[in-house]
Short mmCIF file of C-alpha atoms in Angstrom, two decimals:
data_model
loop_
_atom_site.label_atom_id
_atom_site.label_comp_id
_atom_site.label_asym_id
_atom_site.label_seq_id
_atom_site.Cartn_x
_atom_site.Cartn_y
_atom_site.Cartn_z
CA MET A 1308 49.90 98.41 31.12
CA ASP A 1309 47.99 98.18 27.98
CA PRO A 1310 48.94 96.09 25.01
CA ALA A 1311 50.75 97.70 22.55
CA PRO A 1312 47.76 98.23 19.45
CA GLY A 1313 48.27 96.26 16.02
CA ALA A 1314 48.75 97.91 12.71
CA GLY A 1315 44.57 98.35 12.09
CA ALA A 1316 43.90 99.16 15.88
CA ALA A 1317 41.94 101.93 16.18
CA PRO A 1318 42.54 105.28 18.21
CA ARG A 1319 40.23 106.17 21.18
CA PRO A 1320 37.50 107.93 21.53
CA TYR A 1321 35.95 107.75 17.79
CA GLY A 1322 32.64 108.43 18.36
CA THR A 1323 28.66 107.64 18.79
CA GLY A 1324 26.71 107.29 15.89
CA LEU A 1325 26.08 104.70 12.27
CA ASP A 1326 28.63 107.38 10.45
CA ALA A 1327 31.37 107.53 12.68
CA ALA A 1328 31.35 103.81 13.67
CA ALA A 1329 31.54 103.10 10.07
CA ALA A 1330 34.50 105.52 9.54
CA LEU A 1331 35.88 103.22 12.15
CA ALA A 1332 35.23 99.89 11.18
CA ASP A 1333 36.96 101.57 7.45
CA ARG A 1334 39.58 102.89 8.89
CA VAL A 1335 40.45 99.31 11.11
CA ARG A 1336 40.29 97.26 7.92
CA ALA A 1337 42.22 99.30 5.38
CA GLY A 1338 44.79 99.19 8.65
CA GLY A 1339 44.39 95.07 8.19
CA GLY A 1340 42.90 94.87 11.70
CA THR A 1341 40.21 93.13 12.16
CA VAL A 1342 36.42 94.89 13.32
CA VAL A 1343 34.40 93.25 16.37
CA ALA A 1344 30.98 94.65 17.28
CA ALA A 1345 28.48 93.11 20.06
CA GLY A 1346 25.43 94.59 20.60
CA GLY A 1347 22.57 94.58 23.20
CA SER A 1348 20.17 96.64 25.16
CA PHE A 1349 22.65 97.30 28.08
CA ASP A 1350 19.75 98.77 30.30
CA VAL A 1351 21.32 99.28 33.50
CA LEU A 1352 25.29 98.97 33.03
CA HIS A 1353 26.10 95.91 35.07
CA THR A 1354 30.22 94.26 35.65
CA GLY A 1355 28.25 91.24 33.33
CA HIS A 1356 27.90 93.25 30.24
CA THR A 1357 31.69 94.83 30.76
CA ASP A 1358 33.32 91.60 30.82
CA THR A 1359 31.37 91.04 28.13
CA LEU A 1360 32.30 93.87 26.16
CA ALA A 1361 36.39 93.84 27.08
CA ALA A 1362 36.84 90.10 25.60
CA ALA A 1363 35.08 91.49 22.75
CA ARG A 1364 37.51 93.87 22.58
CA ALA A 1365 40.58 91.69 23.43
CA LEU A 1366 39.17 89.64 19.93
CA GLY A 1367 40.48 92.47 17.17
CA ASP A 1368 41.65 96.19 17.12
CA CYS A 1369 37.77 97.53 17.33
CA LEU A 1370 35.36 97.03 18.69
CA LEU A 1371 31.50 98.50 17.94
CA VAL A 1372 28.53 98.47 19.64
CA LEU A 1373 25.39 98.56 19.20
CA VAL A 1374 22.18 99.45 21.15
CA ASN A 1375 18.57 98.86 21.14
CA SER A 1376 17.02 102.44 21.08
CA ASP A 1377 14.39 103.13 23.55
CA GLU A 1378 11.09 101.76 21.19
CA SER A 1379 13.20 98.98 20.24
CA VAL A 1380 13.62 98.05 24.15
CA ARG A 1381 9.92 98.66 24.98
CA ARG A 1382 8.76 95.79 21.97
CA ARG A 1383 11.13 93.53 23.75
CA THR A 1384 10.33 93.81 27.51
CA GLY A 1385 7.02 95.97 27.62
CA PRO A 1386 5.86 99.50 28.14
CA ASP A 1387 8.35 100.28 31.15
CA GLY A 1388 11.38 99.71 29.65
CA PRO A 1389 14.31 100.49 29.58
CA VAL A 1390 15.28 101.65 32.52
CA VAL A 1391 17.91 104.07 31.44
CA PRO A 1392 17.15 106.41 28.77
CA LEU A 1393 18.47 105.67 25.15
CA ALA A 1394 20.87 108.67 25.45
CA GLU A 1395 22.60 107.76 28.99
CA ARG A 1396 22.79 103.95 27.80
CA VAL A 1397 25.00 105.58 24.90
CA ALA A 1398 27.56 107.96 26.99
CA ALA A 1399 27.58 104.42 29.79
CA LEU A 1400 29.01 102.52 26.89
CA ALA A 1401 30.72 105.30 25.18
CA ALA A 1402 33.16 105.59 28.28
CA LEU A 1403 34.55 102.09 28.78
CA GLU A 1404 38.23 101.99 27.91
CA CYS A 1405 36.75 98.98 25.64
CA VAL A 1406 34.55 100.33 23.47
CA ASP A 1407 35.78 102.79 20.80
CA ALA A 1408 32.33 103.59 18.83
CA VAL A 1409 28.85 103.15 20.05
CA ALA A 1410 26.20 103.20 17.06
CA VAL A 1411 21.66 102.58 17.68
CA PHE A 1412 18.83 100.42 15.92
CA ASP A 1413 15.88 101.00 16.56
CA ALA A 1414 14.32 97.68 14.19
CA ASP A 1415 14.32 94.24 16.31
CA ASP A 1416 17.37 92.66 15.94
CA PRO A 1417 20.56 95.16 13.69
CA ARG A 1418 21.03 93.09 11.30
CA ARG A 1419 20.65 96.85 9.34
CA VAL A 1420 23.07 98.63 11.01
CA LEU A 1421 25.30 95.24 10.78
CA ASP A 1422 24.80 95.41 6.90
CA VAL A 1423 26.44 98.57 6.71
CA LEU A 1424 29.24 98.14 9.35
CA ARG A 1425 30.60 94.03 8.41
CA PRO A 1426 32.68 93.27 11.68
CA ASP A 1427 34.72 90.55 10.65
CA LEU A 1428 33.54 89.37 14.93
CA TRP A 1429 29.76 89.20 15.87
CA VAL A 1430 30.03 88.74 19.09
CA LYS A 1431 27.15 87.58 21.46
CA GLY A 1432 26.99 86.41 25.04
CA GLY A 1433 27.48 83.03 26.20
CA ASP A 1434 23.37 82.83 27.09
CA HIS A 1435 23.22 83.52 22.85
CA ASP A 1436 23.26 80.51 20.71
CA PRO A 1437 24.94 81.88 17.33
CA ALA A 1438 23.14 79.05 15.12
CA GLU A 1439 19.55 80.48 15.89
CA LEU A 1440 20.19 84.30 15.83
CA PRO A 1441 18.29 85.52 13.50
CA GLU A 1442 21.94 87.53 11.76
CA THR A 1443 24.28 85.46 11.82
CA PRO A 1444 23.21 84.20 8.19
CA LEU A 1445 24.20 87.88 7.54
CA VAL A 1446 27.83 88.23 9.38
CA ARG A 1447 28.55 84.86 7.91
CA SER A 1448 27.12 86.05 4.36
CA TRP A 1449 30.32 88.11 4.12
CA GLY A 1450 32.86 85.99 5.54
CA GLY A 1451 31.76 86.63 9.12
CA GLU A 1452 31.73 84.54 12.76
CA VAL A 1453 29.02 84.39 15.34
CA VAL A 1454 31.54 84.60 18.86
CA ALA A 1455 29.32 83.81 22.27
CA VAL A 1456 31.86 85.51 24.70
CA PRO A 1457 30.37 84.02 28.93
CA TYR A 1458 28.81 86.12 30.79
CA ARG A 1459 27.82 86.84 34.26
CA PRO A 1460 23.71 85.28 33.65
CA ALA A 1461 22.97 86.32 37.50
CA ARG A 1462 22.93 89.81 36.14
CA THR A 1463 21.30 90.13 33.07
CA THR A 1464 18.21 91.03 33.86
CA VAL A 1465 16.64 93.75 36.07
CA SER A 1466 14.40 93.23 38.80
CA ALA A 1467 10.49 93.37 37.85
CA PRO A 1468 9.80 96.05 40.73
CA VAL A 1469 12.41 97.76 38.94
CA ARG A 1470 11.19 98.35 35.92
CA HIS A 1471 8.57 98.80 37.58
CA ALA A 1472 8.85 101.75 39.30
CA ALA A 1473 11.05 102.90 36.47
CA GLY A 1474 8.15 102.69 34.20
CA ALA A 1475 6.25 104.69 36.22
CA ARG A 1476 9.16 107.37 37.18
CA ALA A 1477 9.37 108.05 32.73
CA ARG A 1478 5.22 108.31 32.41
CA THR A 1479 5.37 110.79 34.68
CA ARG A 1480 8.54 112.49 32.83
CA GLN A 1481 6.41 111.82 29.58
CA GLN A 1482 3.22 112.87 31.05
CA GLY A 1483 4.74 116.27 33.43
CA ALA A 1484 5.36 116.82 37.10
CA PRO A 1485 2.33 117.19 38.80
CA GLN A 1486 1.65 120.56 39.67
CA GLN A 1487 0.91 121.06 43.38
CA ALA A 1488 -1.36 122.02 45.55
CA THR A 1489 -0.56 125.73 46.32
CA PRO A 1490 -0.71 126.15 50.38
CA GLN A 1491 -3.27 127.46 52.21
CA PRO A 1492 -2.96 129.88 55.48
CA ARG A 1493 -3.84 128.05 58.79
CA ALA A 1494 -6.08 129.73 60.31
CA PRO A 1495 -4.80 131.05 63.99
CA LYS A 1496 -5.80 128.44 66.89
CA PRO A 1497 -8.37 130.77 69.25
CA ARG A 1498 -6.75 131.20 72.29
CA THR A 1499 -8.68 130.64 75.36
CA ARG A 1500 -8.47 133.28 78.85
CA ARG A 1501 -7.50 131.66 81.74
CA ARG A 1502 -9.96 132.14 84.35
CA PRO A 1503 -8.20 133.72 87.71
CA SER A 1504 -8.23 131.62 90.99
CA PRO A 1505 -10.90 132.34 93.78
#
């Protein structure tokens, strides 16, 4: 059984988009709760991601997830990314029990969105050093903390062949499917007469 929510706990589900996430953050803070946020591209969602998000949610009363847009992912990984389009990544995250709201950012890092939401805790996977994150000074400027939680390193990277294949599919979708050639009727085979036996 899930533990009873605290005084500022968020009702589920709340929604997607920056406005919904900001309204939720305000509501939780007004109730004396702790607002937690986490972010990333979450391309090909796996148990490493879900474990990190569940650990983040356990630290407070709501979890806001910030997701890189498709264009933001491409600037980081190249033209073949992402494997999973933004709409599907957002839908998969919003369906998780531990996630209360999802917002998208198009910049190279989430600082602009973080400045709107101002979470009490900004959570990253254990492969990140909080001291090296560009958003750390911003989060600390309003009294927030940056926390690193354990993750599964073997599952955090999409293989190059998978990314290449997905990129090819994405380019095909953008250009439109190639037209299929009209099938040509087969010419009938000539019939050979059998000669009568002598």
